[in-house]
Amino acid sequence: IKLNPNFLSLFSSELSVYLKALYVTPKKCLVLDLDNTLWGGVIGEAGIGGIDLGPDPKGRSFMEFQQYILSLHNRGVILALNSKNNEDDALNVIQNHPYMILKEENFAAMEINWDDKVKNLKSLASKINIGLDSMVFVDDDDYNREMIKKFLPEVTVVDLPSEFTKYVQTIDNLDCFATLKITDEDIQKGKMYSQEKQRKNLEENS
């Protein structure tokens, strides 16, 4: 079959996704920052009414990014948060912002504090009970990304572009979570981890 040379690059790219799913163990967990990652702006400075998140031009990219992440979660990808923030401010957005797609129950574990993110990632891996090599770290801050690369090289670090509109494409192009089959267990995995987190919280507070 004669193929147009211009088609070969796209064909090779698509074929590589299937080969990766066959021979490379997919990542299990997507660890996310909050400010300028799941929403635009800094919650501690702008407040819940001042961040960019919603159907308007400034907030649409972040809402679409959250919708994409939720689709990964529904395929069995574990979600976690690693953010330098006041926990009450961050949870206020997650629980009460009208355009927040991702909710508290979607996250298997959260580290929202002022500790360094290397320490927080180790804590998240322990809480979820997975290896660091199963984690993908997403953060808009160059310094935090370089720290993870230096001290936790087994973690896959995503270099987010400066353009918010390219966040979805950037994650999707990595093919970190490529799989040939999604089982019922995969679909329920995120809910199972969330329920386990609730059980542990209940145990600690009882």
JSON list of C-alpha atoms in Angstrom, two decimals:
[
{"chain": "A", "resi": 1, "resn": "ILE", "atom": "CA", "xyz": [0.00, 0.00, 0.00]},
{"chain": "A", "resi": 2, "resn": "LYS", "atom": "CA", "xyz": [1.46, 3.34, -1.01]},
{"chain": "A", "resi": 3, "resn": "LEU", "atom": "CA", "xyz": [1.48, 5.83, 1.85]},
{"chain": "A", "resi": 4, "resn": "ASN", "atom": "CA", "xyz": [1.91, 9.56, 1.65]},
{"chain": "A", "resi": 5, "resn": "PRO", "atom": "CA", "xyz": [5.22, 10.38, 3.44]},
{"chain": "A", "resi": 6, "resn": "ASN", "atom": "CA", "xyz": [3.43, 13.15, 5.34]},
{"chain": "A", "resi": 7, "resn": "PHE", "atom": "CA", "xyz": [1.26, 10.48, 6.95]},
{"chain": "A", "resi": 8, "resn": "LEU", "atom": "CA", "xyz": [4.13, 8.36, 8.29]},
{"chain": "A", "resi": 9, "resn": "SER", "atom": "CA", "xyz": [4.99, 10.63, 11.20]},
{"chain": "A", "resi": 10, "resn": "LEU", "atom": "CA", "xyz": [1.42, 10.61, 12.51]},
{"chain": "A", "resi": 11, "resn": "PHE", "atom": "CA", "xyz": [1.09, 6.86, 11.88]},
{"chain": "A", "resi": 12, "resn": "SER", "atom": "CA", "xyz": [4.33, 6.15, 13.79]},
{"chain": "A", "resi": 13, "resn": "SER", "atom": "CA", "xyz": [3.20, 8.32, 16.69]},
{"chain": "A", "resi": 14, "resn": "GLU", "atom": "CA", "xyz": [-0.14, 6.52, 16.97]},
{"chain": "A", "resi": 15, "resn": "LEU", "atom": "CA", "xyz": [1.48, 3.09, 16.64]},
{"chain": "A", "resi": 16, "resn": "SER", "atom": "CA", "xyz": [3.97, 3.91, 19.42]},
{"chain": "A", "resi": 17, "resn": "VAL", "atom": "CA", "xyz": [1.08, 4.38, 21.86]},
{"chain": "A", "resi": 18, "resn": "TYR", "atom": "CA", "xyz": [-0.01, 0.76, 21.30]},
{"chain": "A", "resi": 19, "resn": "LEU", "atom": "CA", "xyz": [3.54, -0.54, 21.57]},
{"chain": "A", "resi": 20, "resn": "LYS", "atom": "CA", "xyz": [4.04, 1.39, 24.80]},
{"chain": "A", "resi": 21, "resn": "ALA", "atom": "CA", "xyz": [0.83, -0.07, 26.22]},
{"chain": "A", "resi": 22, "resn": "LEU", "atom": "CA", "xyz": [2.05, -3.57, 25.31]},
{"chain": "A", "resi": 23, "resn": "TYR", "atom": "CA", "xyz": [5.60, -3.38, 26.66]},
{"chain": "A", "resi": 24, "resn": "VAL", "atom": "CA", "xyz": [5.78, -0.55, 29.23]},
{"chain": "A", "resi": 25, "resn": "THR", "atom": "CA", "xyz": [4.02, -0.67, 32.59]},
{"chain": "A", "resi": 26, "resn": "PRO", "atom": "CA", "xyz": [1.70, 2.35, 32.72]},
{"chain": "A", "resi": 27, "resn": "LYS", "atom": "CA", "xyz": [1.99, 4.89, 35.51]},
{"chain": "A", "resi": 28, "resn": "LYS", "atom": "CA", "xyz": [-0.58, 4.62, 38.28]},
{"chain": "A", "resi": 29, "resn": "CYS", "atom": "CA", "xyz": [-0.81, 8.01, 39.94]},
{"chain": "A", "resi": 30, "resn": "LEU", "atom": "CA", "xyz": [-1.04, 11.63, 38.77]},
{"chain": "A", "resi": 31, "resn": "VAL", "atom": "CA", "xyz": [0.16, 14.09, 41.43]},
{"chain": "A", "resi": 32, "resn": "LEU", "atom": "CA", "xyz": [-1.06, 17.63, 40.90]},
{"chain": "A", "resi": 33, "resn": "ASP", "atom": "CA", "xyz": [-0.24, 21.11, 42.10]},
{"chain": "A", "resi": 34, "resn": "LEU", "atom": "CA", "xyz": [-3.11, 23.60, 42.59]},
{"chain": "A", "resi": 35, "resn": "ASP", "atom": "CA", "xyz": [-2.20, 27.26, 41.91]},
{"chain": "A", "resi": 36, "resn": "ASN", "atom": "CA", "xyz": [-1.75, 27.92, 38.18]},
{"chain": "A", "resi": 37, "resn": "THR", "atom": "CA", "xyz": [-2.22, 24.20, 37.56]},
{"chain": "A", "resi": 38, "resn": "LEU", "atom": "CA", "xyz": [-5.81, 23.26, 38.44]},
{"chain": "A", "resi": 39, "resn": "TRP", "atom": "CA", "xyz": [-6.83, 26.91, 38.48]},
{"chain": "A", "resi": 40, "resn": "GLY", "atom": "CA", "xyz": [-5.28, 30.21, 37.43]},
{"chain": "A", "resi": 41, "resn": "GLY", "atom": "CA", "xyz": [-3.81, 32.49, 40.05]},
{"chain": "A", "resi": 42, "resn": "VAL", "atom": "CA", "xyz": [-2.75, 32.03, 43.67]},
{"chain": "A", "resi": 43, "resn": "ILE", "atom": "CA", "xyz": [-5.65, 31.25, 46.01]},
{"chain": "A", "resi": 44, "resn": "GLY", "atom": "CA", "xyz": [-3.87, 32.78, 49.02]},
{"chain": "A", "resi": 45, "resn": "GLU", "atom": "CA", "xyz": [-3.67, 36.13, 47.21]},
{"chain": "A", "resi": 46, "resn": "ALA", "atom": "CA", "xyz": [-6.74, 36.18, 44.96]},
{"chain": "A", "resi": 47, "resn": "GLY", "atom": "CA", "xyz": [-9.30, 34.39, 47.15]},
{"chain": "A", "resi": 48, "resn": "ILE", "atom": "CA", "xyz": [-11.94, 31.98, 45.87]},
{"chain": "A", "resi": 49, "resn": "GLY", "atom": "CA", "xyz": [-13.64, 34.68, 43.80]},
{"chain": "A", "resi": 50, "resn": "GLY", "atom": "CA", "xyz": [-10.43, 35.90, 42.18]},
{"chain": "A", "resi": 51, "resn": "ILE", "atom": "CA", "xyz": [-8.95, 32.72, 40.69]},
{"chain": "A", "resi": 52, "resn": "ASP", "atom": "CA", "xyz": [-9.39, 31.83, 37.02]},
{"chain": "A", "resi": 53, "resn": "LEU", "atom": "CA", "xyz": [-11.69, 28.84, 36.74]},
{"chain": "A", "resi": 54, "resn": "GLY", "atom": "CA", "xyz": [-14.89, 28.70, 34.72]},
{"chain": "A", "resi": 55, "resn": "PRO", "atom": "CA", "xyz": [-16.40, 29.17, 31.24]},
{"chain": "A", "resi": 56, "resn": "ASP", "atom": "CA", "xyz": [-14.90, 32.64, 30.71]},
{"chain": "A", "resi": 57, "resn": "PRO", "atom": "CA", "xyz": [-11.80, 32.97, 28.45]},
{"chain": "A", "resi": 58, "resn": "LYS", "atom": "CA", "xyz": [-9.32, 33.08, 31.36]},
{"chain": "A", "resi": 59, "resn": "GLY", "atom": "CA", "xyz": [-10.78, 30.15, 33.26]},
{"chain": "A", "resi": 60, "resn": "ARG", "atom": "CA", "xyz": [-11.86, 27.84, 30.43]},
{"chain": "A", "resi": 61, "resn": "SER", "atom": "CA", "xyz": [-8.45, 26.19, 29.93]},
{"chain": "A", "resi": 62, "resn": "PHE", "atom": "CA", "xyz": [-8.28, 25.18, 33.61]},
{"chain": "A", "resi": 63, "resn": "MET", "atom": "CA", "xyz": [-11.82, 23.81, 33.58]},
{"chain": "A", "resi": 64, "resn": "GLU", "atom": "CA", "xyz": [-11.05, 21.77, 30.47]},
{"chain": "A", "resi": 65, "resn": "PHE", "atom": "CA", "xyz": [-7.83, 20.52, 32.06]},
{"chain": "A", "resi": 66, "resn": "GLN", "atom": "CA", "xyz": [-9.78, 19.34, 35.10]},
{"chain": "A", "resi": 67, "resn": "GLN", "atom": "CA", "xyz": [-12.30, 17.59, 32.86]},
{"chain": "A", "resi": 68, "resn": "TYR", "atom": "CA", "xyz": [-9.43, 15.77, 31.13]},
{"chain": "A", "resi": 69, "resn": "ILE", "atom": "CA", "xyz": [-7.93, 14.73, 34.48]},
{"chain": "A", "resi": 70, "resn": "LEU", "atom": "CA", "xyz": [-11.32, 13.46, 35.62]},
{"chain": "A", "resi": 71, "resn": "SER", "atom": "CA", "xyz": [-11.49, 11.32, 32.47]},
{"chain": "A", "resi": 72, "resn": "LEU", "atom": "CA", "xyz": [-8.13, 9.79, 33.43]},
{"chain": "A", "resi": 73, "resn": "HIS", "atom": "CA", "xyz": [-9.44, 9.18, 36.94]},
{"chain": "A", "resi": 74, "resn": "ASN", "atom": "CA", "xyz": [-12.50, 7.43, 35.50]},
{"chain": "A", "resi": 75, "resn": "ARG", "atom": "CA", "xyz": [-10.13, 5.11, 33.61]},
{"chain": "A", "resi": 76, "resn": "GLY", "atom": "CA", "xyz": [-8.42, 4.08, 36.84]},
{"chain": "A", "resi": 77, "resn": "VAL", "atom": "CA", "xyz": [-5.65, 6.68, 37.27]},
{"chain": "A", "resi": 78, "resn": "ILE", "atom": "CA", "xyz": [-5.11, 7.56, 40.94]},
{"chain": "A", "resi": 79, "resn": "LEU", "atom": "CA", "xyz": [-5.11, 11.28, 41.72]},
{"chain": "A", "resi": 80, "resn": "ALA", "atom": "CA", "xyz": [-3.22, 13.07, 44.50]},
{"chain": "A", "resi": 81, "resn": "LEU", "atom": "CA", "xyz": [-2.46, 16.67, 45.48]},
{"chain": "A", "resi": 82, "resn": "ASN", "atom": "CA", "xyz": [0.92, 18.18, 46.39]},
{"chain": "A", "resi": 83, "resn": "SER", "atom": "CA", "xyz": [0.52, 21.90, 46.96]},
{"chain": "A", "resi": 84, "resn": "LYS", "atom": "CA", "xyz": [2.19, 24.67, 48.96]},
{"chain": "A", "resi": 85, "resn": "ASN", "atom": "CA", "xyz": [-0.88, 26.39, 50.33]},
{"chain": "A", "resi": 86, "resn": "ASN", "atom": "CA", "xyz": [-3.02, 27.01, 53.36]},
{"chain": "A", "resi": 87, "resn": "GLU", "atom": "CA", "xyz": [-5.11, 23.86, 53.50]},
{"chain": "A", "resi": 88, "resn": "ASP", "atom": "CA", "xyz": [-8.33, 25.68, 54.43]},
{"chain": "A", "resi": 89, "resn": "ASP", "atom": "CA", "xyz": [-8.03, 28.03, 51.43]},
{"chain": "A", "resi": 90, "resn": "ALA", "atom": "CA", "xyz": [-7.41, 25.15, 49.02]},
{"chain": "A", "resi": 91, "resn": "LEU", "atom": "CA", "xyz": [-10.19, 22.96, 50.39]},
{"chain": "A", "resi": 92, "resn": "ASN", "atom": "CA", "xyz": [-12.60, 25.90, 50.21]},
{"chain": "A", "resi": 93, "resn": "VAL", "atom": "CA", "xyz": [-12.07, 26.02, 46.43]},
{"chain": "A", "resi": 94, "resn": "ILE", "atom": "CA", "xyz": [-12.27, 22.23, 46.01]},
{"chain": "A", "resi": 95, "resn": "GLN", "atom": "CA", "xyz": [-15.47, 21.99, 48.05]},
{"chain": "A", "resi": 96, "resn": "ASN", "atom": "CA", "xyz": [-17.28, 25.21, 47.14]},
{"chain": "A", "resi": 97, "resn": "HIS", "atom": "CA", "xyz": [-16.15, 26.70, 43.82]},
{"chain": "A", "resi": 98, "resn": "PRO", "atom": "CA", "xyz": [-19.05, 26.34, 41.33]},
{"chain": "A", "resi": 99, "resn": "TYR", "atom": "CA", "xyz": [-16.75, 25.37, 38.44]},
{"chain": "A", "resi": 100, "resn": "MET", "atom": "CA", "xyz": [-14.43, 23.00, 40.30]},
{"chain": "A", "resi": 101, "resn": "ILE", "atom": "CA", "xyz": [-14.67, 19.72, 38.37]},
{"chain": "A", "resi": 102, "resn": "LEU", "atom": "CA", "xyz": [-12.41, 17.64, 40.62]},
{"chain": "A", "resi": 103, "resn": "LYS", "atom": "CA", "xyz": [-13.80, 17.07, 44.10]},
{"chain": "A", "resi": 104, "resn": "GLU", "atom": "CA", "xyz": [-12.24, 15.94, 47.35]},
{"chain": "A", "resi": 105, "resn": "GLU", "atom": "CA", "xyz": [-13.44, 12.37, 46.84]},
{"chain": "A", "resi": 106, "resn": "ASN", "atom": "CA", "xyz": [-11.49, 12.13, 43.57]},
{"chain": "A", "resi": 107, "resn": "PHE", "atom": "CA", "xyz": [-8.15, 12.37, 45.39]},
{"chain": "A", "resi": 108, "resn": "ALA", "atom": "CA", "xyz": [-6.66, 9.32, 47.07]},
{"chain": "A", "resi": 109, "resn": "ALA", "atom": "CA", "xyz": [-4.35, 11.49, 49.18]},
{"chain": "A", "resi": 110, "resn": "MET", "atom": "CA", "xyz": [-3.52, 15.16, 49.68]},
{"chain": "A", "resi": 111, "resn": "GLU", "atom": "CA", "xyz": [-0.50, 17.05, 50.98]},
{"chain": "A", "resi": 112, "resn": "ILE", "atom": "CA", "xyz": [-1.48, 20.72, 51.21]},
{"chain": "A", "resi": 113, "resn": "ASN", "atom": "CA", "xyz": [1.04, 22.47, 53.45]},
{"chain": "A", "resi": 114, "resn": "TRP", "atom": "CA", "xyz": [4.28, 24.48, 53.39]},
{"chain": "A", "resi": 115, "resn": "ASP", "atom": "CA", "xyz": [6.66, 21.51, 53.47]},
{"chain": "A", "resi": 116, "resn": "ASP", "atom": "CA", "xyz": [8.97, 20.88, 50.52]},
{"chain": "A", "resi": 117, "resn": "LYS", "atom": "CA", "xyz": [7.39, 18.90, 47.72]},
{"chain": "A", "resi": 118, "resn": "VAL", "atom": "CA", "xyz": [10.03, 16.15, 47.79]},
{"chain": "A", "resi": 119, "resn": "LYS", "atom": "CA", "xyz": [8.99, 15.28, 51.34]},
{"chain": "A", "resi": 120, "resn": "ASN", "atom": "CA", "xyz": [5.32, 15.53, 50.38]},
{"chain": "A", "resi": 121, "resn": "LEU", "atom": "CA", "xyz": [5.73, 13.17, 47.41]},
{"chain": "A", "resi": 122, "resn": "LYS", "atom": "CA", "xyz": [7.34, 10.55, 49.62]},
{"chain": "A", "resi": 123, "resn": "SER", "atom": "CA", "xyz": [4.46, 10.93, 52.06]},
{"chain": "A", "resi": 124, "resn": "LEU", "atom": "CA", "xyz": [1.88, 10.55, 49.27]},
{"chain": "A", "resi": 125, "resn": "ALA", "atom": "CA", "xyz": [3.55, 7.38, 48.00]},
{"chain": "A", "resi": 126, "resn": "SER", "atom": "CA", "xyz": [3.45, 5.96, 51.52]},
{"chain": "A", "resi": 127, "resn": "LYS", "atom": "CA", "xyz": [-0.19, 6.93, 52.07]},
{"chain": "A", "resi": 128, "resn": "ILE", "atom": "CA", "xyz": [-1.33, 5.43, 48.76]},
{"chain": "A", "resi": 129, "resn": "ASN", "atom": "CA", "xyz": [1.07, 2.49, 49.12]},
{"chain": "A", "resi": 130, "resn": "ILE", "atom": "CA", "xyz": [2.62, 2.70, 45.65]},
{"chain": "A", "resi": 131, "resn": "GLY", "atom": "CA", "xyz": [6.17, 3.13, 44.39]},
{"chain": "A", "resi": 132, "resn": "LEU", "atom": "CA", "xyz": [7.57, 6.53, 43.45]},
{"chain": "A", "resi": 133, "resn": "ASP", "atom": "CA", "xyz": [8.25, 5.14, 39.98]},
{"chain": "A", "resi": 134, "resn": "SER", "atom": "CA", "xyz": [4.47, 4.83, 39.51]},
{"chain": "A", "resi": 135, "resn": "MET", "atom": "CA", "xyz": [3.93, 8.56, 39.97]},
{"chain": "A", "resi": 136, "resn": "VAL", "atom": "CA", "xyz": [3.68, 11.45, 37.50]},
{"chain": "A", "resi": 137, "resn": "PHE", "atom": "CA", "xyz": [4.22, 14.92, 38.97]},
{"chain": "A", "resi": 138, "resn": "VAL", "atom": "CA", "xyz": [2.56, 18.02, 37.47]},
{"chain": "A", "resi": 139, "resn": "ASP", "atom": "CA", "xyz": [3.54, 21.49, 38.67]},
{"chain": "A", "resi": 140, "resn": "ASP", "atom": "CA", "xyz": [3.78, 24.86, 36.92]},
{"chain": "A", "resi": 141, "resn": "ASP", "atom": "CA", "xyz": [6.79, 25.95, 39.02]},
{"chain": "A", "resi": 142, "resn": "ASP", "atom": "CA", "xyz": [10.24, 25.32, 37.52]},
{"chain": "A", "resi": 143, "resn": "TYR", "atom": "CA", "xyz": [11.98, 25.16, 40.90]},
{"chain": "A", "resi": 144, "resn": "ASN", "atom": "CA", "xyz": [9.66, 22.48, 42.30]},
{"chain": "A", "resi": 145, "resn": "ARG", "atom": "CA", "xyz": [10.03, 20.39, 39.15]},
{"chain": "A", "resi": 146, "resn": "GLU", "atom": "CA", "xyz": [13.82, 20.57, 39.27]},
{"chain": "A", "resi": 147, "resn": "MET", "atom": "CA", "xyz": [13.84, 19.57, 42.95]},
{"chain": "A", "resi": 148, "resn": "ILE", "atom": "CA", "xyz": [11.80, 16.46, 42.19]},
{"chain": "A", "resi": 149, "resn": "LYS", "atom": "CA", "xyz": [14.00, 15.59, 39.22]},
{"chain": "A", "resi": 150, "resn": "LYS", "atom": "CA", "xyz": [17.12, 15.94, 41.36]},
{"chain": "A", "resi": 151, "resn": "PHE", "atom": "CA", "xyz": [16.04, 14.14, 44.53]},
{"chain": "A", "resi": 152, "resn": "LEU", "atom": "CA", "xyz": [13.39, 11.73, 43.20]},
{"chain": "A", "resi": 153, "resn": "PRO", "atom": "CA", "xyz": [14.56, 10.78, 39.70]},
{"chain": "A", "resi": 154, "resn": "GLU", "atom": "CA", "xyz": [12.23, 7.77, 39.62]},
{"chain": "A", "resi": 155, "resn": "VAL", "atom": "CA", "xyz": [9.23, 10.12, 39.49]},
{"chain": "A", "resi": 156, "resn": "THR", "atom": "CA", "xyz": [8.11, 11.23, 36.01]},
{"chain": "A", "resi": 157, "resn": "VAL", "atom": "CA", "xyz": [8.06, 15.04, 36.00]},
{"chain": "A", "resi": 158, "resn": "VAL", "atom": "CA", "xyz": [5.91, 16.89, 33.48]},
{"chain": "A", "resi": 159, "resn": "ASP", "atom": "CA", "xyz": [7.34, 20.17, 32.16]},
{"chain": "A", "resi": 160, "resn": "LEU", "atom": "CA", "xyz": [4.17, 22.20, 31.79]},
{"chain": "A", "resi": 161, "resn": "PRO", "atom": "CA", "xyz": [4.22, 24.89, 29.07]},
{"chain": "A", "resi": 162, "resn": "SER", "atom": "CA", "xyz": [3.62, 28.53, 29.92]},
{"chain": "A", "resi": 163, "resn": "GLU", "atom": "CA", "xyz": [0.43, 28.48, 27.81]},
{"chain": "A", "resi": 164, "resn": "PHE", "atom": "CA", "xyz": [-2.43, 27.11, 29.93]},
{"chain": "A", "resi": 165, "resn": "THR", "atom": "CA", "xyz": [-4.27, 26.05, 26.77]},
{"chain": "A", "resi": 166, "resn": "LYS", "atom": "CA", "xyz": [-1.61, 23.39, 26.10]},
{"chain": "A", "resi": 167, "resn": "TYR", "atom": "CA", "xyz": [-1.85, 21.60, 29.44]},
{"chain": "A", "resi": 168, "resn": "VAL", "atom": "CA", "xyz": [-4.14, 18.81, 28.18]},
{"chain": "A", "resi": 169, "resn": "GLN", "atom": "CA", "xyz": [-2.07, 18.18, 25.06]},
{"chain": "A", "resi": 170, "resn": "THR", "atom": "CA", "xyz": [1.14, 18.07, 27.10]},
{"chain": "A", "resi": 171, "resn": "ILE", "atom": "CA", "xyz": [-0.12, 15.35, 29.46]},
{"chain": "A", "resi": 172, "resn": "ASP", "atom": "CA", "xyz": [-1.81, 13.43, 26.67]},
{"chain": "A", "resi": 173, "resn": "ASN", "atom": "CA", "xyz": [1.35, 13.36, 24.54]},
{"chain": "A", "resi": 174, "resn": "LEU", "atom": "CA", "xyz": [3.29, 11.61, 27.31]},
{"chain": "A", "resi": 175, "resn": "ASP", "atom": "CA", "xyz": [1.19, 8.43, 26.98]},
{"chain": "A", "resi": 176, "resn": "CYS", "atom": "CA", "xyz": [2.14, 7.63, 30.59]},
{"chain": "A", "resi": 177, "resn": "PHE", "atom": "CA", "xyz": [-1.23, 6.04, 31.26]},
{"chain": "A", "resi": 178, "resn": "ALA", "atom": "CA", "xyz": [-1.65, 4.20, 27.96]},
{"chain": "A", "resi": 179, "resn": "THR", "atom": "CA", "xyz": [-3.40, 0.85, 28.28]},
{"chain": "A", "resi": 180, "resn": "LEU", "atom": "CA", "xyz": [-5.06, -1.50, 25.81]},
{"chain": "A", "resi": 181, "resn": "LYS", "atom": "CA", "xyz": [-7.92, -2.50, 28.09]},
{"chain": "A", "resi": 182, "resn": "ILE", "atom": "CA", "xyz": [-9.85, -0.79, 30.88]},
{"chain": "A", "resi": 183, "resn": "THR", "atom": "CA", "xyz": [-11.36, -3.27, 33.32]},
{"chain": "A", "resi": 184, "resn": "ASP", "atom": "CA", "xyz": [-14.24, -2.77, 35.77]},
{"chain": "A", "resi": 185, "resn": "GLU", "atom": "CA", "xyz": [-11.62, -2.86, 38.51]},
{"chain": "A", "resi": 186, "resn": "ASP", "atom": "CA", "xyz": [-9.76, 0.02, 36.85]},
{"chain": "A", "resi": 187, "resn": "ILE", "atom": "CA", "xyz": [-12.95, 2.08, 36.71]},
{"chain": "A", "resi": 188, "resn": "GLN", "atom": "CA", "xyz": [-13.58, 1.50, 40.43]},
{"chain": "A", "resi": 189, "resn": "LYS", "atom": "CA", "xyz": [-9.93, 2.00, 41.46]},
{"chain": "A", "resi": 190, "resn": "GLY", "atom": "CA", "xyz": [-10.14, 5.71, 42.17]},
{"chain": "A", "resi": 191, "resn": "LYS", "atom": "CA", "xyz": [-13.25, 5.25, 44.30]},
{"chain": "A", "resi": 192, "resn": "MET", "atom": "CA", "xyz": [-11.59, 2.40, 46.20]},
{"chain": "A", "resi": 193, "resn": "TYR", "atom": "CA", "xyz": [-8.58, 4.57, 47.12]},
{"chain": "A", "resi": 194, "resn": "SER", "atom": "CA", "xyz": [-10.87, 7.42, 48.16]},
{"chain": "A", "resi": 195, "resn": "GLN", "atom": "CA", "xyz": [-12.87, 5.09, 50.40]},
{"chain": "A", "resi": 196, "resn": "GLU", "atom": "CA", "xyz": [-9.65, 3.77, 51.93]},
{"chain": "A", "resi": 197, "resn": "LYS", "atom": "CA", "xyz": [-8.58, 7.36, 52.66]},
{"chain": "A", "resi": 198, "resn": "GLN", "atom": "CA", "xyz": [-11.91, 7.98, 54.43]},
{"chain": "A", "resi": 199, "resn": "ARG", "atom": "CA", "xyz": [-11.49, 4.80, 56.50]},
{"chain": "A", "resi": 200, "resn": "LYS", "atom": "CA", "xyz": [-7.99, 5.86, 57.58]},
{"chain": "A", "resi": 201, "resn": "ASN", "atom": "CA", "xyz": [-9.22, 9.35, 58.51]},
{"chain": "A", "resi": 202, "resn": "LEU", "atom": "CA", "xyz": [-12.02, 7.84, 60.56]},
{"chain": "A", "resi": 203, "resn": "GLU", "atom": "CA", "xyz": [-9.59, 5.50, 62.30]},
{"chain": "A", "resi": 204, "resn": "GLU", "atom": "CA", "xyz": [-7.18, 8.35, 63.14]},
{"chain": "A", "resi": 205, "resn": "ASN", "atom": "CA", "xyz": [-9.94, 10.58, 64.51]},
{"chain": "A", "resi": 206, "resn": "SER", "atom": "CA", "xyz": [-11.75, 7.92, 66.54]}
]
